[in-house]
Short mmCIF file of C-alpha atoms in Angstrom, two decimals:
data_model
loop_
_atom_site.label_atom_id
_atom_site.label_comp_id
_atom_site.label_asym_id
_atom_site.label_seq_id
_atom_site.Cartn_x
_atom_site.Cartn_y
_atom_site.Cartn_z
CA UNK H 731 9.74 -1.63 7.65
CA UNK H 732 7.09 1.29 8.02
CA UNK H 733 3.95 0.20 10.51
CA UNK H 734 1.42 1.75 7.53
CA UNK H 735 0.58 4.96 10.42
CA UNK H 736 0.25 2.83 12.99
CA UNK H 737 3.69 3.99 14.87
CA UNK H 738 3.22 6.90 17.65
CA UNK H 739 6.10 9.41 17.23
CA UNK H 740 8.92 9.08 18.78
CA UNK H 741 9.25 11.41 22.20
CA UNK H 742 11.98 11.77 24.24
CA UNK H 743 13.30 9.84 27.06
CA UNK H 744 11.55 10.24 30.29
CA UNK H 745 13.45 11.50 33.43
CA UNK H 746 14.95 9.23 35.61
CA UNK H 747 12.17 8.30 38.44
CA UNK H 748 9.48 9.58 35.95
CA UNK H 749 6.83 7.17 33.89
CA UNK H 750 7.31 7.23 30.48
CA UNK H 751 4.44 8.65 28.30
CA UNK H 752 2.08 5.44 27.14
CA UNK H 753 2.77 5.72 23.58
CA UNK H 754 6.59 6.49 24.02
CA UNK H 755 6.76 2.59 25.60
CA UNK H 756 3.99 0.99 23.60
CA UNK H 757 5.84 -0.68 20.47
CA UNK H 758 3.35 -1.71 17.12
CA UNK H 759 3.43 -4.20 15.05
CA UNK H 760 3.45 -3.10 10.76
CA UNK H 761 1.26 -4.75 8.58
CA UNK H 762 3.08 -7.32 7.46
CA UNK H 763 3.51 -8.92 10.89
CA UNK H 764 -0.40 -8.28 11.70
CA UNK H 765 -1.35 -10.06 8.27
CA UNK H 766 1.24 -12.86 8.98
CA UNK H 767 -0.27 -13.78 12.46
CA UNK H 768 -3.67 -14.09 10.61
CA UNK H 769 -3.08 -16.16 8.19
CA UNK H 770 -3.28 -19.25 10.10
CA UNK H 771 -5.01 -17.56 13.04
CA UNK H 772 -8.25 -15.90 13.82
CA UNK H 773 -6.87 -13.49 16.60
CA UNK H 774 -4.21 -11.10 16.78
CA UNK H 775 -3.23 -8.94 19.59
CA UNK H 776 -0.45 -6.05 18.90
CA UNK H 777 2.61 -5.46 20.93
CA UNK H 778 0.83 -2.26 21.74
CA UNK H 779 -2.30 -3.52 22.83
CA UNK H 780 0.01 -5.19 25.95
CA UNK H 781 -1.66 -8.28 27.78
CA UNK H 782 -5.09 -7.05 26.65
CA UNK H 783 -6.33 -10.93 26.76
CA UNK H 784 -4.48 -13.49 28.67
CA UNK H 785 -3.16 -17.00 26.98
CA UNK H 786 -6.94 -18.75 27.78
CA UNK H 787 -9.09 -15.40 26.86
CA UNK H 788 -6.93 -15.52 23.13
CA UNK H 789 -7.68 -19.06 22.75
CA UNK H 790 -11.01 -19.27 23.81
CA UNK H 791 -11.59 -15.86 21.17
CA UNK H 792 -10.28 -17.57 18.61
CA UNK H 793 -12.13 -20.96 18.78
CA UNK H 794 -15.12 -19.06 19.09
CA UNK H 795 -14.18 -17.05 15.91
CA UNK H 796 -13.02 -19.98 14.38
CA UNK H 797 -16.89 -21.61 14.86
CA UNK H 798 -18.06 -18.44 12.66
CA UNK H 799 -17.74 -19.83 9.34
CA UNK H 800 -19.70 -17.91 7.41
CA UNK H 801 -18.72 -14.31 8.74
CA UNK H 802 -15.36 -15.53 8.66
CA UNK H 803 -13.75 -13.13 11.20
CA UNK H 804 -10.08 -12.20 11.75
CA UNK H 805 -9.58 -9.99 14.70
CA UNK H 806 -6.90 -7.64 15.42
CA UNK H 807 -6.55 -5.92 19.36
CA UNK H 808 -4.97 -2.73 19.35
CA UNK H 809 -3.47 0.15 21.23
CA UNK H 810 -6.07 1.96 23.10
CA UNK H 811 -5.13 5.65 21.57
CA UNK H 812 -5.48 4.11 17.68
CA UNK H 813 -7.72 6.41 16.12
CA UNK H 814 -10.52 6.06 13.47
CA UNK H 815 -8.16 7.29 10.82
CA UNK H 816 -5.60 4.96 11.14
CA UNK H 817 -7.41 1.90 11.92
CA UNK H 818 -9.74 1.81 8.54
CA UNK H 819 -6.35 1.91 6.09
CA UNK H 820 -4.43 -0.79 8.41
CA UNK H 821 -7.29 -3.39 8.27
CA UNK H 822 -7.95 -2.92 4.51
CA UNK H 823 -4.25 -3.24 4.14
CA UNK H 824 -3.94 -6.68 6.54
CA UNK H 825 -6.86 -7.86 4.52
CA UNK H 826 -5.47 -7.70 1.28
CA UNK H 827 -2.09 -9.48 2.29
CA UNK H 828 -3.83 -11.97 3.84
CA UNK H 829 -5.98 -12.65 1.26
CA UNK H 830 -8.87 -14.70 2.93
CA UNK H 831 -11.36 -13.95 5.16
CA UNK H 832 -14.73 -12.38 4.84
CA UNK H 833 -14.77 -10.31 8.06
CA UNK H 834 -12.14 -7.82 9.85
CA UNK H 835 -12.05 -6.22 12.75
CA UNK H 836 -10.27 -4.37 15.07
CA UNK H 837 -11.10 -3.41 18.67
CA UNK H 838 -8.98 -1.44 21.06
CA UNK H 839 -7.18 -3.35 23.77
CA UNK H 840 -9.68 -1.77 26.99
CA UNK H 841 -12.58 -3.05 24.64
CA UNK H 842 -14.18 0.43 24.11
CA UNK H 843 -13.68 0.92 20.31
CA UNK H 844 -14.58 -1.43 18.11
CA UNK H 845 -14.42 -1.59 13.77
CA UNK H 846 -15.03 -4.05 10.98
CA UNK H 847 -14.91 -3.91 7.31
CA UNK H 848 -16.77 -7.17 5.31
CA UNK H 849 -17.45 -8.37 2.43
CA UNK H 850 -20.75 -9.37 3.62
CA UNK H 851 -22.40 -7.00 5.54
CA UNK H 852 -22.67 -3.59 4.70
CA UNK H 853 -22.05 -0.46 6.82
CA UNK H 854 -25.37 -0.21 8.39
CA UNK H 855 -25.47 -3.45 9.68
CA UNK H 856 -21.90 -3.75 11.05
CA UNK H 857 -22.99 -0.77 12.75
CA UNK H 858 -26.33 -2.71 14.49
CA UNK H 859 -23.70 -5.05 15.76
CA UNK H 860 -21.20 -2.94 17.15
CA UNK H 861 -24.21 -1.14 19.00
CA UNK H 862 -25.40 -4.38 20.40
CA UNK H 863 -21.71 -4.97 22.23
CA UNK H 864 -21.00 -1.96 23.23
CA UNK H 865 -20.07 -2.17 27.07
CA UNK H 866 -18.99 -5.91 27.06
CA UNK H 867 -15.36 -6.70 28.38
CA UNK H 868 -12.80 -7.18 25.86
CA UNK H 869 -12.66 -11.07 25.33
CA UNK H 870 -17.10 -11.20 25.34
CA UNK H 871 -16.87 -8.40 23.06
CA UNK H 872 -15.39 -9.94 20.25
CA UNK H 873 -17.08 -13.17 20.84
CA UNK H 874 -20.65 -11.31 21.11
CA UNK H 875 -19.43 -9.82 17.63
CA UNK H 876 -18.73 -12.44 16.33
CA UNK H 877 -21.86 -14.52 17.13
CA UNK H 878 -23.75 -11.70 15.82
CA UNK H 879 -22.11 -11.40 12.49
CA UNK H 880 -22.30 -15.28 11.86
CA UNK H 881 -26.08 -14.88 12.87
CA UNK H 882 -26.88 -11.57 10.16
CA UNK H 883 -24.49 -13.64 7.40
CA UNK H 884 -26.35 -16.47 7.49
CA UNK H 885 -29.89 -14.29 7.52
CA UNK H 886 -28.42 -12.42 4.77
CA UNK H 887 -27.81 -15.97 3.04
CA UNK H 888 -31.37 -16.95 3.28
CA UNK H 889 -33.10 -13.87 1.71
CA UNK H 890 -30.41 -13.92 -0.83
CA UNK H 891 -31.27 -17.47 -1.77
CA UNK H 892 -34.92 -16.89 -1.27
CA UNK H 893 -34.65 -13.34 -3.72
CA UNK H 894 -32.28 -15.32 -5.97
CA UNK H 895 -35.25 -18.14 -7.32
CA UNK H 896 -37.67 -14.85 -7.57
CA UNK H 897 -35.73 -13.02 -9.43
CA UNK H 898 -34.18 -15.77 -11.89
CA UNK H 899 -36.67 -15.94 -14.48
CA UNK H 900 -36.45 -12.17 -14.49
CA UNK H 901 -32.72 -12.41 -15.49
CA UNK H 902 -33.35 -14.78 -18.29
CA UNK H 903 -34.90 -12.38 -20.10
CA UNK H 904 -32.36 -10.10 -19.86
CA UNK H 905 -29.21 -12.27 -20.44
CA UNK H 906 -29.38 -11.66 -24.13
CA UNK H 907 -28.93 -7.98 -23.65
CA UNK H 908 -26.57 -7.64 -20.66
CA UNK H 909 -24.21 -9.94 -22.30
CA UNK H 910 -24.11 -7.36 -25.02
CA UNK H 911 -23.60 -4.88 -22.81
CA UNK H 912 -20.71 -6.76 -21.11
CA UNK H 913 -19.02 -7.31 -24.50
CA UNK H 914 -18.92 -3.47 -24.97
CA UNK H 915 -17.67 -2.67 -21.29
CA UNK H 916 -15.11 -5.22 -21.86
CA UNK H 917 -13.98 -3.75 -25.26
CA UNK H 918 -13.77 -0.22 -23.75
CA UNK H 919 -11.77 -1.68 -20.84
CA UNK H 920 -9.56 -3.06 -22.85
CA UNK H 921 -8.81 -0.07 -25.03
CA UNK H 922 -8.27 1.90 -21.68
CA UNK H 923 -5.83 -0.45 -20.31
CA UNK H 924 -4.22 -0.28 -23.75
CA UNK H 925 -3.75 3.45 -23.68
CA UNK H 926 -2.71 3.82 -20.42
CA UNK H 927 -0.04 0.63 -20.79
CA UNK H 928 1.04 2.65 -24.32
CA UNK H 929 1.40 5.89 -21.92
CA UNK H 930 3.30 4.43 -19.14
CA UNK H 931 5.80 2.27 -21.76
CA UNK H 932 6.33 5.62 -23.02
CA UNK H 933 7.28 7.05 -20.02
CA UNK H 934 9.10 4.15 -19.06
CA UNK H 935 11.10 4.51 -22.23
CA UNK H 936 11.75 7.83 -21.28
CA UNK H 937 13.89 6.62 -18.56
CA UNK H 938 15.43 4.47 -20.10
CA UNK H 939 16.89 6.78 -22.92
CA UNK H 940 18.17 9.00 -20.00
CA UNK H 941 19.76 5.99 -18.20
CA UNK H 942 21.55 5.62 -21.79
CA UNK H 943 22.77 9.40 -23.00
CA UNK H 944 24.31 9.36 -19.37
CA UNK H 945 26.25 6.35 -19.77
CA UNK H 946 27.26 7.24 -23.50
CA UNK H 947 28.38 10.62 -21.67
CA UNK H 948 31.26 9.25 -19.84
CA UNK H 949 32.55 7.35 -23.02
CA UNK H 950 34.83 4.80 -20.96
CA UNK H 951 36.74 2.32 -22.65
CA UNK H 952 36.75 -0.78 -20.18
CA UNK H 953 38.97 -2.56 -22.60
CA UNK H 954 41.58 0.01 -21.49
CA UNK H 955 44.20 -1.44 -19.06
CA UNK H 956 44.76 1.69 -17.09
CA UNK H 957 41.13 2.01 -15.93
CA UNK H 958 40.94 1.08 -12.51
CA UNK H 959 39.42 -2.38 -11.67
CA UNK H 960 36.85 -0.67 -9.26
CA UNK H 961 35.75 1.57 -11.79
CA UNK H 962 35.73 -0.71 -15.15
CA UNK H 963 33.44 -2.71 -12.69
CA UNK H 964 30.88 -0.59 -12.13
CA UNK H 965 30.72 0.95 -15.51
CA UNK H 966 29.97 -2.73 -16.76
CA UNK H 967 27.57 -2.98 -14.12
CA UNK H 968 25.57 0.21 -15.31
CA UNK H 969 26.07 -0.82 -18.78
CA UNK H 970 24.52 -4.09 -17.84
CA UNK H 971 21.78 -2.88 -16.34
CA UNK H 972 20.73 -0.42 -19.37
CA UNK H 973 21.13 -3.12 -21.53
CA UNK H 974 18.63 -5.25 -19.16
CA UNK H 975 16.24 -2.70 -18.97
CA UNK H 976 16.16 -1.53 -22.67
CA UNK H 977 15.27 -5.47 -23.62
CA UNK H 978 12.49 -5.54 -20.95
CA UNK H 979 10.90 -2.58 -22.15
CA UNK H 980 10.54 -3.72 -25.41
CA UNK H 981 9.17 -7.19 -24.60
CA UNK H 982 6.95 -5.57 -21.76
CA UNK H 983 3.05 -6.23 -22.07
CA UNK H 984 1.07 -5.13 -19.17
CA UNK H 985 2.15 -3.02 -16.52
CA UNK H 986 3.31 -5.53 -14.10
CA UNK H 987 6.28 -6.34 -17.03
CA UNK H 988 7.80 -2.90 -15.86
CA UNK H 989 8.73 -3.75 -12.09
CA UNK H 990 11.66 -4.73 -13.16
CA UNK H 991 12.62 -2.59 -15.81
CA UNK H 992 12.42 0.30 -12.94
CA UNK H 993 14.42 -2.06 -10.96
CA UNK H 994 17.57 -2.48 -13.32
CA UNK H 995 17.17 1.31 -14.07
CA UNK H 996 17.57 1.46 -10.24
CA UNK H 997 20.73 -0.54 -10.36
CA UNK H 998 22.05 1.45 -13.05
CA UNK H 999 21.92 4.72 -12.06
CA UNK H 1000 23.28 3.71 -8.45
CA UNK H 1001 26.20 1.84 -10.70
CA UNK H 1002 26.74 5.55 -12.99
CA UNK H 1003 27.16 7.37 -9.54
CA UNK H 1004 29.41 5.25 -7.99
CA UNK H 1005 31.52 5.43 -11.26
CA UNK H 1006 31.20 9.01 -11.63
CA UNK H 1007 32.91 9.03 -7.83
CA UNK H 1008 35.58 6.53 -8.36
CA UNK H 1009 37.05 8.68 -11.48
CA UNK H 1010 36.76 11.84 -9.21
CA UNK H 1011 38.81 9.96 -6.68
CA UNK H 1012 35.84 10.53 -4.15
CA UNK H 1013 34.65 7.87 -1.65
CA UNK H 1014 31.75 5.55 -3.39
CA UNK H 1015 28.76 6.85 -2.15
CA UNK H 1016 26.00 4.89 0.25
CA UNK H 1017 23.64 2.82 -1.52
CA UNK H 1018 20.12 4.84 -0.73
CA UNK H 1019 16.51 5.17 -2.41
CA UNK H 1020 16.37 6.33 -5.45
CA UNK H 1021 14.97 10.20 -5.18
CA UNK H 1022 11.47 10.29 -4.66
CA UNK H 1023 10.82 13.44 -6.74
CA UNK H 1024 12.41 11.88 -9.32
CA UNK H 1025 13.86 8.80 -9.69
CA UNK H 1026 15.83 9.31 -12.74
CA UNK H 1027 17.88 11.67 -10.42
CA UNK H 1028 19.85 8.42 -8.72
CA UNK H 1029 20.20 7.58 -5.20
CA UNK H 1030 19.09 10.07 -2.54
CA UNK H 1031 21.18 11.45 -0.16
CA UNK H 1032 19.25 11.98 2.76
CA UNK H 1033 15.82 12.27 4.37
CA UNK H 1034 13.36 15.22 4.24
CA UNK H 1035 10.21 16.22 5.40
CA UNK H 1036 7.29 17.09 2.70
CA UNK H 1037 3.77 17.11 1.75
CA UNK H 1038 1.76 17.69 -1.62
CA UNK H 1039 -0.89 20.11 -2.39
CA UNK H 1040 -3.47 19.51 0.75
CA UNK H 1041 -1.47 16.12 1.86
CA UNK H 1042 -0.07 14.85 5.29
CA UNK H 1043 4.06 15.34 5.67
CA UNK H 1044 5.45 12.36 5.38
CA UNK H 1045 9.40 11.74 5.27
CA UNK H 1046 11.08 11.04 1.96
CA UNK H 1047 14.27 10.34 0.65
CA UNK H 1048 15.99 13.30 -1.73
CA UNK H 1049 18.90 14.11 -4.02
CA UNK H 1050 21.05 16.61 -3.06
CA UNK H 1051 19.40 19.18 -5.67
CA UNK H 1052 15.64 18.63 -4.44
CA UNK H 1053 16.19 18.17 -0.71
CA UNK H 1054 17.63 21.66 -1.31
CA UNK H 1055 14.72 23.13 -2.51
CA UNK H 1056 12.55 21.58 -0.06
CA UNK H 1057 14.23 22.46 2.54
CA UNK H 1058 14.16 26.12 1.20
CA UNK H 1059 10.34 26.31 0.52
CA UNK H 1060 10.87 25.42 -2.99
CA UNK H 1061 9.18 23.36 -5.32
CA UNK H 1062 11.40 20.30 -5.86
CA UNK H 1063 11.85 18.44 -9.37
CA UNK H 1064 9.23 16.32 -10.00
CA UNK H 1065 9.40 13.42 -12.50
CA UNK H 1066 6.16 14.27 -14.89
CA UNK H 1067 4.71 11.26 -16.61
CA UNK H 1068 2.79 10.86 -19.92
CA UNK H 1069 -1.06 11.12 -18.93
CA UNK H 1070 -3.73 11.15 -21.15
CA UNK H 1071 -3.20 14.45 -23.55
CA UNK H 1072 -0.50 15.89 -20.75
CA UNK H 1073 1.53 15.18 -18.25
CA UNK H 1074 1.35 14.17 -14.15
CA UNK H 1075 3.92 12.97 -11.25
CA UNK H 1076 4.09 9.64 -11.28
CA UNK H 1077 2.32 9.43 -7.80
CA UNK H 1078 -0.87 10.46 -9.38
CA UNK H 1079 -1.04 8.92 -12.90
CA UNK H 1080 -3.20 5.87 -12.08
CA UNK H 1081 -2.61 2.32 -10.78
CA UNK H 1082 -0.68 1.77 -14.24
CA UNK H 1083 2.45 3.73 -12.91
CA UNK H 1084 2.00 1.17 -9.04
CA UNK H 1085 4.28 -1.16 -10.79
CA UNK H 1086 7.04 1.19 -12.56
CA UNK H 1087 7.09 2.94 -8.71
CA UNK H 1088 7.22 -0.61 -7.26
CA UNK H 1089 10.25 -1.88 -8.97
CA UNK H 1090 12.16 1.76 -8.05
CA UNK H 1091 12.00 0.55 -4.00
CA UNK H 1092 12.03 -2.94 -4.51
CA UNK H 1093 15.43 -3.18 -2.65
CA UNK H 1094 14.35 -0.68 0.46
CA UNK H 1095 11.29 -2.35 1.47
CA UNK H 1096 9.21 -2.00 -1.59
CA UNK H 1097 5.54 -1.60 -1.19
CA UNK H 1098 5.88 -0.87 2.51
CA UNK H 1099 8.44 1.88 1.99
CA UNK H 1100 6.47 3.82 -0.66
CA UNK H 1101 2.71 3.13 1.11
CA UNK H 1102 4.19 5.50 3.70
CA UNK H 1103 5.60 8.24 1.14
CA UNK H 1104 2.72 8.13 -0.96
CA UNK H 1105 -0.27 8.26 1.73
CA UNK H 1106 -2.89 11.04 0.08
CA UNK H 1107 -1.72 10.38 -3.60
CA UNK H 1108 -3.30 8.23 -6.29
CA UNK H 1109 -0.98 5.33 -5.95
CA UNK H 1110 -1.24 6.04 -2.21
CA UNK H 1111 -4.78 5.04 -1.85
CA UNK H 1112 -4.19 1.94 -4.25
CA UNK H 1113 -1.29 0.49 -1.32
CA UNK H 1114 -2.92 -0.76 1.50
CA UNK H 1115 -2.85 -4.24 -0.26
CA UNK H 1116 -0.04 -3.96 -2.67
CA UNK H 1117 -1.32 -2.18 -5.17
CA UNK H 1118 -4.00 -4.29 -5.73
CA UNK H 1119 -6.64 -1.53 -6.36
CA UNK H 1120 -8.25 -1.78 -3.27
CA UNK H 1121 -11.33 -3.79 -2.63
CA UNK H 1122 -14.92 -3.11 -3.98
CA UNK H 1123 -18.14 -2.49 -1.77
CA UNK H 1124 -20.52 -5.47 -0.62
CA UNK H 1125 -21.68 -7.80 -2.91
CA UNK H 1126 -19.26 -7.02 -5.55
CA UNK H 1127 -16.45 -9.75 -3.64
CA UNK H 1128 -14.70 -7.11 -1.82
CA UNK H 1129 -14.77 -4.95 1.42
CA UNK H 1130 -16.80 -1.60 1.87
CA UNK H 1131 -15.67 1.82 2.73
CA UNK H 1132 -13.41 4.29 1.11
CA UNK H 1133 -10.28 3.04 3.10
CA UNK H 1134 -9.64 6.48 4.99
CA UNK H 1135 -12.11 5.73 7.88
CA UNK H 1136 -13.54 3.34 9.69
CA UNK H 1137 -16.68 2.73 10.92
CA UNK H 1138 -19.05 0.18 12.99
CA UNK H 1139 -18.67 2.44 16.09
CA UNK H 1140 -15.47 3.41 16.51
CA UNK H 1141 -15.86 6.35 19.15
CA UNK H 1142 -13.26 8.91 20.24
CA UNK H 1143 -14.63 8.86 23.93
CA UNK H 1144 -17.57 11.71 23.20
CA UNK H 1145 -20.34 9.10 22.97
CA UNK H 1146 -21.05 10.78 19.57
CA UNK H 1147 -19.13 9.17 17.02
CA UNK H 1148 -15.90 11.36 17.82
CA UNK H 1149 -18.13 14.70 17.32
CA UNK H 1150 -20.86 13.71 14.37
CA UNK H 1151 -21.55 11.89 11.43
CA UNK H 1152 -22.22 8.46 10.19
CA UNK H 1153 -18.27 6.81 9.06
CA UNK H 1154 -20.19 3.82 7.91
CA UNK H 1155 -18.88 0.36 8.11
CA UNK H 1156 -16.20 -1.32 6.16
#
């Protein structure tokens, strides 16, 4: 399962005798296992954040967390070289799987860097706080935050309350016309989640159809006593599967429908190859990804190294046909989806195509294995909760920030913010 950018790379071994370089020995923890130990918990402290806080400091954080009720603050204590980068997409991402909590932070395990994202405060007031803990010891730190949080919340709370009965009257007059105005955001919404659910069934169908010429190609009678069992086996199989996934299409309503419709088309083409090998007497190939180029290509056959147009390299899995071209400096096959009056990869045709991408890894780790592949694309920036869209800025019920950096004083060691400019806070 992929740690969401929080793994170091790998380095070699260190001589015998020698130490081994800090982040070659420091393990991390993904996002799954950081979202599971907050669930029930206020605290969590990483496998690379070592024994940051001793058995008594953790519990004596988290009852004093646990007394915040209004911030409502999970913590997380991480490795000390996390950067700014990494830390604002990993807390958005534990948020959304946890899926409570008003408050998150994270703070380095020698105390020196600490960020938050909230639904309640905005950016320049997680900021205030940071400021005001800044040289306290790891375990005061986060309690000092965390009493100063619950203290701005609940201020927050009063003015609201106070600006709320001012301001009431005033929205009685205006209910009349912003419920109008609703009804006609509502209808437009509704007609763009229409066209863009008519766009992606179309595309869907698309692979579908191919799924079904290539099966029709090989024209195998399984009736036919001389087939071999192997082979008549997976032929049903694949046959099964288009079958499965022509009936879901059809009956599909919103995009969610198509998960698995991607995921028998997934099973079918892995079913075509393997018969395709069996009746060429070759061994039955590994079950892999499907191609991440394309997916209507079948199972990959190995790893490669890529990046889109102004994106990080990340490693994905490849057919034979497009890790060639990467590997050659070559532009590899991409599958183009229906998009408005043209076409788009899939990666970057809107949270509509999350689910139809979804259902294609759903057996090699799903959402965790493509929020890796897919960092700096559309559906990319949608994954640090599941493709749940991300989360909206204060006072609209979700978390601030963009989700690529994170603020409240996270410093690189210069004093200055890491060299200039305000990163806001989540």
């Amino acid at each position: 399962m992929l740690a969401l950018g929080l793994a170091a790379p790998a380095r070699a071994a260190a001589p015998a005798g020698a130490a081994a370089p800090v982040s070659a020995v420091r393990a991390d923890d993904t996002v799954g296992q950081i979202a599971n130990g907050l669930i029930n918990s206020r605290l969590y402290v990483t496998s690379g954040a070592g024994n940051a806080l001793s058995a008594a400091d953790q519990n004596e954080v988290k009852a004093a967390l646990g007394r915040d009720r209004d911030a409502d603050i999970r913590a997380v204590v991480v490795r000390d070289d996390i950067t700014q980068a990494q830390v604002g997409p990993m807390l958005k991402a534990v948020a959304n799987r946890v899926g409570k909590g008003e408050t998150y932070a994270a703070v380095t395990a020698d105390g020196r860097h600490l960020g938050a994202i909230s639904k309640k405060l905005d950016s320049k007031e997680i900021n205030q706080i940071v400021t005001r803990t800044n040289g306290v010891p790891l375990k005061d730190r986060l309690i000092r935050f965390g009493d100063l949080a619950e203290s701005k919340t609940d201020d927050k709370a009063r003015s609201s309350a106070i600006a709320g009965y001012v301001t009431l009257g005033v929205l009685l007059l205006v209910v009349a016309g912003a419920a109008g105005a609703f009804l006609v955001v509502r209808r437009r919404g509704r007609e763009r989640d229409a066209r863009r659910m008519a766009e992606l069934k179309r595309g869907v169908e698309e692979d579908v159809t191919l799924l079904g010429e290539d099966i029709a190609r090989l024209d195998l009678d399984v009736m036919d006593p001389a087939l071999d069992p192997g082979t008549r086996s997976d032929y049903e199989r694949a046959l099964n599967s288009y079958d499965g996934a022509k009936s879901a299409t059809e009956r599909a309503a919103r995009p969610e429908d198509m998960q698995g419709v991607t995921t028998a088309l997934e099973d079918g083409r892995y079913y075509m190859t393997a018969t395709r090998a069996r009746l060429a007497g070759e061994p039955v190939p590994e079950r892999r990804p499907p191609c991440f180029f394309n997916p209507q290509h079948g199972p990959s056959v190995q790893d490669v190294t890529w990046a889109p147009p102004g994106g990080v390299a990340r490693s994905v899995p490849a057919c034979a046909a497009d890790a060639e071209a990467v590997l050659h400096g070559t532009d590899p096959d991409v599958r183009m989806v229906p998009y408005g009056d043209g076409r788009r990869p899939y990666w970057d045709a809107g949270p509509a195509y999350a689910p139809y991408a979804g259902g294609y890894y759903a057996g090699y780790g799903g959402f965790d294995l493509l929020s890796g592949m897919m960092i700096g694309t559309m559906l990319g920036s949608m994954m640090g909760g599941g493709f749940g869209g991300g989360f909206a800025g204060p006072g609209d019920g979700g978390f601030g920030g963009d989700g690529g950096d994170v603020g409240g004083g996270w410093d690189f060691g210069s004093g200055d913010f890491g060299g200039g400019g305000d990163f806001g806070g989540f």
